Structures are given as structure tokens and as C-alpha cells.
Tab-separated table of C-alpha atoms in Angstrom:
chain	number	residue	atom	x	y	z
A	1	UNK	CA	-0.216	0.148	0.151
A	2	UNK	CA	2.386	2.632	0.715
A	3	UNK	CA	4.416	1.777	-2.365
A	4	UNK	CA	1.445	2.145	-4.397
A	5	UNK	CA	0.538	5.684	-2.731
A	6	UNK	CA	3.977	6.615	-3.471
A	7	UNK	CA	3.785	5.539	-6.850
A	8	UNK	CA	0.669	7.957	-6.991
A	9	UNK	CA	1.671	10.802	-5.430
A	10	UNK	CA	5.522	10.779	-7.501
A	11	UNK	CA	2.237	10.758	-10.910
A	12	UNK	CA	0.766	13.377	-9.363
A	13	UNK	CA	3.643	16.002	-8.426
A	14	UNK	CA	4.852	15.252	-12.131
A	15	UNK	CA	1.705	16.008	-13.699
A	16	UNK	CA	0.768	18.883	-10.918
A	17	UNK	CA	2.248	21.726	-13.488
A	18	UNK	CA	-0.333	20.329	-16.088
A	19	UNK	CA	-3.428	19.555	-14.200
A	20	UNK	CA	-2.515	21.619	-10.856
A	21	UNK	CA	-5.545	20.577	-8.473
A	22	UNK	CA	-6.714	17.416	-10.578
A	23	UNK	CA	-2.961	16.282	-11.084
A	24	UNK	CA	-3.683	13.529	-8.475
A	25	UNK	CA	-6.940	12.406	-10.793
A	26	UNK	CA	-5.313	12.463	-13.759
A	27	UNK	CA	-1.800	10.472	-12.293
A	28	UNK	CA	-4.899	8.082	-11.676
A	29	UNK	CA	-6.077	7.985	-15.694
A	30	UNK	CA	-2.347	7.965	-16.083
A	31	UNK	CA	-1.831	4.629	-14.094
A	32	UNK	CA	-4.720	3.369	-15.640
A	33	UNK	CA	-3.325	3.525	-19.340
A	34	UNK	CA	-0.020	2.206	-18.215
A	35	UNK	CA	-1.373	-0.919	-16.789
A	36	UNK	CA	-3.848	-1.270	-20.204
A	37	UNK	CA	-0.299	-1.149	-22.245
A	38	UNK	CA	1.330	-3.250	-20.424
A	39	UNK	CA	-1.875	-6.170	-20.810
A	40	UNK	CA	-2.313	-5.397	-24.284
A	41	UNK	CA	-0.003	-8.078	-25.724
A	42	UNK	CA	-2.266	-10.485	-23.933
A	43	UNK	CA	-5.485	-8.598	-25.365
A	44	UNK	CA	-3.881	-8.927	-28.750
A	45	UNK	CA	-3.489	-12.640	-27.724
A	46	UNK	CA	-7.072	-13.061	-26.575
A	47	UNK	CA	-7.981	-11.590	-30.300
A	48	UNK	CA	-5.682	-14.366	-31.859
A	49	UNK	CA	-7.480	-16.730	-29.432
A	50	UNK	CA	-10.906	-15.592	-30.261
A	51	UNK	CA	-10.442	-16.045	-34.416
A	52	UNK	CA	-8.782	-19.012	-33.882
A	53	UNK	CA	-11.911	-20.447	-31.940
A	54	UNK	CA	-14.072	-18.905	-35.033
A	55	UNK	CA	-12.431	-20.776	-37.089
A	56	UNK	CA	-12.961	-24.466	-35.171
A	57	UNK	CA	-17.072	-23.556	-35.091
A	58	UNK	CA	-17.579	-26.217	-38.445
A	59	UNK	CA	-15.925	-28.737	-36.100
A	60	UNK	CA	-17.705	-28.303	-33.235
A	61	UNK	CA	-20.890	-28.513	-35.226
A	62	UNK	CA	-20.144	-31.339	-36.232
A	63	UNK	CA	-19.428	-32.876	-32.615
A	64	UNK	CA	-22.666	-31.475	-31.648
A	65	UNK	CA	-24.092	-33.145	-34.177
A	66	UNK	CA	-22.486	-36.799	-33.363
A	67	UNK	CA	-23.170	-36.501	-29.470
A	68	UNK	CA	-26.309	-34.748	-29.220
A	69	UNK	CA	-27.728	-37.235	-27.118
A	70	UNK	CA	-24.857	-37.226	-24.875
A	71	UNK	CA	-24.107	-33.486	-23.475
A	72	UNK	CA	-21.078	-34.940	-21.332
A	73	UNK	CA	-19.817	-36.333	-23.938
A	74	UNK	CA	-19.897	-33.206	-26.054
A	75	UNK	CA	-18.580	-31.313	-23.306
A	76	UNK	CA	-15.189	-33.822	-23.105
A	77	UNK	CA	-14.757	-33.405	-27.198
A	78	UNK	CA	-14.940	-29.800	-27.641
A	79	UNK	CA	-11.934	-29.208	-24.849
A	80	UNK	CA	-10.599	-32.259	-26.223
A	81	UNK	CA	-10.808	-30.497	-29.403
A	82	UNK	CA	-9.720	-27.151	-27.903
A	83	UNK	CA	-6.487	-28.716	-26.330
A	84	UNK	CA	-5.623	-30.793	-29.776
A	85	UNK	CA	-5.964	-27.313	-31.378
A	86	UNK	CA	-3.649	-25.668	-28.495
A	87	UNK	CA	-6.996	-22.935	-28.300
A	88	UNK	CA	-7.805	-22.086	-24.706
A	89	UNK	CA	-11.835	-21.337	-25.184
A	90	UNK	CA	-11.014	-18.829	-21.666
A	91	UNK	CA	-8.311	-16.816	-22.996
A	92	UNK	CA	-10.461	-13.930	-23.540
A	93	UNK	CA	-10.633	-13.256	-19.642
A	94	UNK	CA	-7.059	-13.152	-18.450
A	95	UNK	CA	-6.318	-9.620	-19.279
A	96	UNK	CA	-9.140	-8.410	-17.422
A	97	UNK	CA	-8.757	-10.929	-14.533
A	98	UNK	CA	-4.880	-9.463	-14.248
A	99	UNK	CA	-6.075	-6.040	-13.688
A	100	UNK	CA	-8.503	-6.787	-10.696
A	101	UNK	CA	-5.172	-6.098	-8.247
A	102	UNK	CA	-4.767	-2.932	-9.449
A	103	UNK	CA	-8.518	-1.524	-9.321
A	104	UNK	CA	-8.295	-3.138	-5.658
A	105	UNK	CA	-5.149	-1.226	-4.636
A	106	UNK	CA	-6.914	2.013	-5.923
A	107	UNK	CA	-10.104	0.786	-3.621
A	108	UNK	CA	-8.242	0.051	-0.767
A	109	UNK	CA	-5.621	3.361	-0.879
A	110	UNK	CA	-8.617	5.575	-1.049
A	111	UNK	CA	-10.862	3.973	1.073
A	112	UNK	CA	-8.290	3.923	4.208
A	113	UNK	CA	-7.499	6.698	6.236
A	114	UNK	CA	-3.928	5.932	7.259
A	115	UNK	CA	-1.219	4.405	5.005
A	116	UNK	CA	1.686	2.500	6.649
A	117	UNK	CA	0.706	4.347	10.115
A	118	UNK	CA	1.035	7.729	8.711
A	119	UNK	CA	-2.413	10.063	7.850
A	120	UNK	CA	-3.492	9.409	3.883
A	121	UNK	CA	-2.606	12.453	2.146
A	122	UNK	CA	-3.728	11.341	-1.072
A	123	UNK	CA	-7.552	11.789	0.339
A	124	UNK	CA	-6.992	15.340	0.301
A	125	UNK	CA	-7.098	15.294	-3.280
A	126	UNK	CA	-10.342	16.548	-5.673
A	127	UNK	CA	-11.199	16.581	-9.446
A	128	UNK	CA	-13.350	19.641	-9.529
A	129	UNK	CA	-14.316	19.455	-5.873
A	130	UNK	CA	-15.167	16.142	-5.895
A	131	UNK	CA	-12.716	14.553	-2.932
A	132	UNK	CA	-11.298	11.338	-4.921
A	133	UNK	CA	-11.651	9.342	-1.381
A	134	UNK	CA	-15.281	10.006	-1.567
A	135	UNK	CA	-18.531	8.136	-3.143
A	136	UNK	CA	-21.617	9.318	-5.269
A	137	UNK	CA	-23.863	8.992	-1.997
A	138	UNK	CA	-21.345	11.824	-0.380
A	139	UNK	CA	-21.605	13.597	-3.376
A	140	UNK	CA	-25.021	13.892	-2.662
A	141	UNK	CA	-24.814	14.388	0.764
A	142	UNK	CA	-22.473	17.563	-0.079
A	143	UNK	CA	-24.558	19.431	-2.890
A	144	UNK	CA	-26.829	17.336	-4.516
A	145	UNK	CA	-27.447	16.053	-7.813
A	146	UNK	CA	-26.119	19.223	-9.298
A	147	UNK	CA	-23.620	20.022	-6.418
A	148	UNK	CA	-19.506	20.590	-7.655
A	149	UNK	CA	-19.410	16.974	-6.831
A	150	UNK	CA	-22.474	15.775	-8.060
A	151	UNK	CA	-21.521	17.342	-11.698
A	152	UNK	CA	-18.382	15.299	-11.642
A	153	UNK	CA	-20.564	12.226	-11.170
A	154	UNK	CA	-22.818	13.248	-13.733
A	155	UNK	CA	-20.057	13.636	-16.237
A	156	UNK	CA	-18.291	10.189	-15.583
A	157	UNK	CA	-22.244	8.083	-15.438
A	158	UNK	CA	-22.896	9.659	-19.202
A	159	UNK	CA	-18.920	8.445	-20.328
A	160	UNK	CA	-19.854	5.136	-18.958
A	161	UNK	CA	-23.178	4.904	-20.227
A	162	UNK	CA	-21.961	6.260	-23.932
A	163	UNK	CA	-19.539	3.672	-23.983
A	164	UNK	CA	-21.736	0.821	-22.949
A	165	UNK	CA	-24.078	1.999	-25.245
A	166	UNK	CA	-21.176	1.359	-27.896
A	167	UNK	CA	-20.095	-1.896	-26.897
A	168	UNK	CA	-23.894	-3.362	-26.416
A	169	UNK	CA	-24.575	-2.248	-30.241
A	170	UNK	CA	-21.496	-2.920	-31.400
A	171	UNK	CA	-21.760	-6.635	-29.817
A	172	UNK	CA	-24.886	-6.976	-31.510
A	173	UNK	CA	-23.450	-6.166	-35.044
A	174	UNK	CA	-21.031	-8.868	-34.741
A	175	UNK	CA	-23.714	-11.300	-33.566
A	176	UNK	CA	-25.779	-10.371	-36.568
A	177	UNK	CA	-23.182	-10.628	-38.890
A	178	UNK	CA	-22.028	-13.994	-37.710
A	179	UNK	CA	-22.903	-17.077	-39.483
A	180	UNK	CA	-23.818	-19.857	-37.801
A	181	UNK	CA	-22.951	-23.005	-38.529
A	182	UNK	CA	-25.698	-26.033	-39.085
A	183	UNK	CA	-26.175	-27.389	-35.349
A	184	UNK	CA	-24.548	-24.425	-33.486
A	185	UNK	CA	-26.791	-22.824	-30.739
A	186	UNK	CA	-28.475	-19.202	-32.646
A	187	UNK	CA	-26.827	-15.970	-32.123
A	188	UNK	CA	-23.623	-16.714	-33.651
A	189	UNK	CA	-20.121	-16.653	-31.859
A	190	UNK	CA	-18.828	-19.634	-29.940
A	191	UNK	CA	-20.922	-20.976	-26.937
A	192	UNK	CA	-19.381	-24.126	-24.776
A	193	UNK	CA	-21.863	-26.617	-23.145
A	194	UNK	CA	-23.067	-24.949	-20.104
A	195	UNK	CA	-22.056	-21.622	-21.419
A	196	UNK	CA	-24.583	-20.440	-23.716
A	197	UNK	CA	-26.614	-18.417	-20.826
A	198	UNK	CA	-23.415	-16.544	-20.440
A	199	UNK	CA	-22.295	-15.623	-23.806
A	200	UNK	CA	-26.142	-14.010	-24.356
A	201	UNK	CA	-25.963	-11.830	-20.847
A	202	UNK	CA	-22.090	-10.609	-21.897
A	203	UNK	CA	-23.346	-7.733	-24.302
A	204	UNK	CA	-25.173	-6.158	-21.094
A	205	UNK	CA	-21.898	-6.383	-18.367
A	206	UNK	CA	-20.756	-2.939	-19.954
A	207	UNK	CA	-23.843	-1.280	-18.338
A	208	UNK	CA	-23.037	-2.935	-14.665
A	209	UNK	CA	-20.071	-0.193	-14.842
A	210	UNK	CA	-22.805	2.149	-13.997
A	211	UNK	CA	-23.279	0.581	-10.344
A	212	UNK	CA	-19.498	0.318	-10.023
A	213	UNK	CA	-18.918	4.000	-10.349
A	214	UNK	CA	-21.930	4.689	-8.201
A	215	UNK	CA	-20.682	2.858	-5.112
A	216	UNK	CA	-16.811	2.766	-5.381
A	217	UNK	CA	-14.654	5.600	-4.172
A	218	UNK	CA	-13.907	8.206	-7.025
A	219	UNK	CA	-10.398	7.569	-7.289
A	220	UNK	CA	-11.236	3.673	-8.315
A	221	UNK	CA	-14.418	5.260	-10.505
A	222	UNK	CA	-11.734	6.727	-12.653
A	223	UNK	CA	-10.069	3.888	-13.250
A	224	UNK	CA	-12.718	1.635	-14.296
A	225	UNK	CA	-14.125	4.297	-16.452
A	226	UNK	CA	-10.836	4.658	-17.693
A	227	UNK	CA	-10.478	0.954	-18.447
A	228	UNK	CA	-13.749	0.795	-19.978
A	229	UNK	CA	-13.223	3.369	-22.370
A	230	UNK	CA	-9.872	1.776	-23.063
A	231	UNK	CA	-11.506	-1.697	-23.435
A	232	UNK	CA	-14.120	-0.494	-26.032
A	233	UNK	CA	-11.695	1.435	-28.115
A	234	UNK	CA	-9.253	-1.524	-28.004
A	235	UNK	CA	-11.631	-4.189	-29.035
A	236	UNK	CA	-13.070	-1.781	-31.983
A	237	UNK	CA	-9.190	-2.110	-33.109
A	238	UNK	CA	-8.410	-5.839	-32.587
A	239	UNK	CA	-12.077	-7.321	-33.644
A	240	UNK	CA	-13.191	-4.869	-36.543
A	241	UNK	CA	-16.724	-5.768	-37.597
């Protein structure tokens, strides 16, 4: 925690001449971008994996026809096919999982009154009047929906809603253009046995970011908003529709 707090403070000091009182908020956005740059090679690998999985769809459809009456055998056959072709059906989850430690560090840092036995000076930083350690409930209690802090959250909510809508529409458009092999479930895309419901829910998950932004400290909300926006742009580049 102390090392991480020191990193954020140093980044804020470097950005202070440009962003003044919002330097710490800018440091969090920069830190998020650095994390995403580090994870980007894995995102590219995940994109290659998705293309490889798409190429396996005709063979998976054949397995579905062959083992239509034996779901357990179908599951094993699909997993064996992925192992044979060295394609992981869960490779797309790795970039997101590796970002969780950074998010939880930010959440913990801006939820703690002290760090390393000393007062947490980062809690004194603000973004246009909204404390980085505060939450949306605090903003509503101090100035209301259209107070200085409330307006900061409104901007974040609008940005998240725009990104989520872009992601949802793009996912629907991609699914509509994806040919469905004979014997595959309707809706396109790869669905392992037991994961069909997850595939249907995935396009809506971006909207859950709105709830996350509302309940976490503002610093963590900035991380989530920056990372979500990065993901939308990254997917648009790696998965052209």
C-alpha cells in the first residue's frame, strides 16, 4: 500500500504543472493507461485466440450433431478439440483478471484513512471539487445531484453509458453478421456446453459499470471508467466488425 501510494503521489507531482489541483486524478488515469498498455499484448493474444476459436466452429457443430444425446461426451469432445488445436476457450478472460489487483489496490488506498501508519494524504486530493476518496452518496449529501461533486459523477455516468451503449450495439451488430454453422446455437459465436447463457448476458455487462461507479471511491471510479473506455476502443481495433 505504501509503495503504491508513493507511486500515485510521484505521478501526481509530475502532472501537477499541467493539471494543478486535479493532478492526482490525472495520475490515476495515467496509471490506468499504463496498466492497460502492459496488458495489451495479452489482449492481442486473446483476439488471435477468438479468431482461432471461430475457425473451429464447423468442427464443433459436427461434434454437436455427433453427441447430441450425450452432453457429457460433447463437453469432453469440445475441450479435447481445443486442447488439440492449442486454443483456450477462456483466454479472453485473462486480460480482465490481471487488472483486478490494480483496481483493488486503488479501492483500498482511497478507502483507508492511513497508509503505513501515517495519514493518507491522497484523500485530500479532488477532481473539480469532488474528493477522490468520496463516493456518489457523499456527493449527493454535499451539494446534491447538481453540486460540484454531483456534476463530476454525472459526467462519469454519461461517459460510461455512452461507452456501454457503443459496446452493446457493436456486440449485437457483430453477432448479427456472424454466420451460424449448422447445428450451432442461434445467435452466432462460440458457446461451450453450459456457457450459452453467459454468452447472451455478456453484451449487457458493460452497463454494470454504472453501478460500480456509483458505489466505489471516485479514484477507483476513474480507474473503471478509463479502463472501460480503453476496452471499447481496443476491441474496436482488434475485432473489426
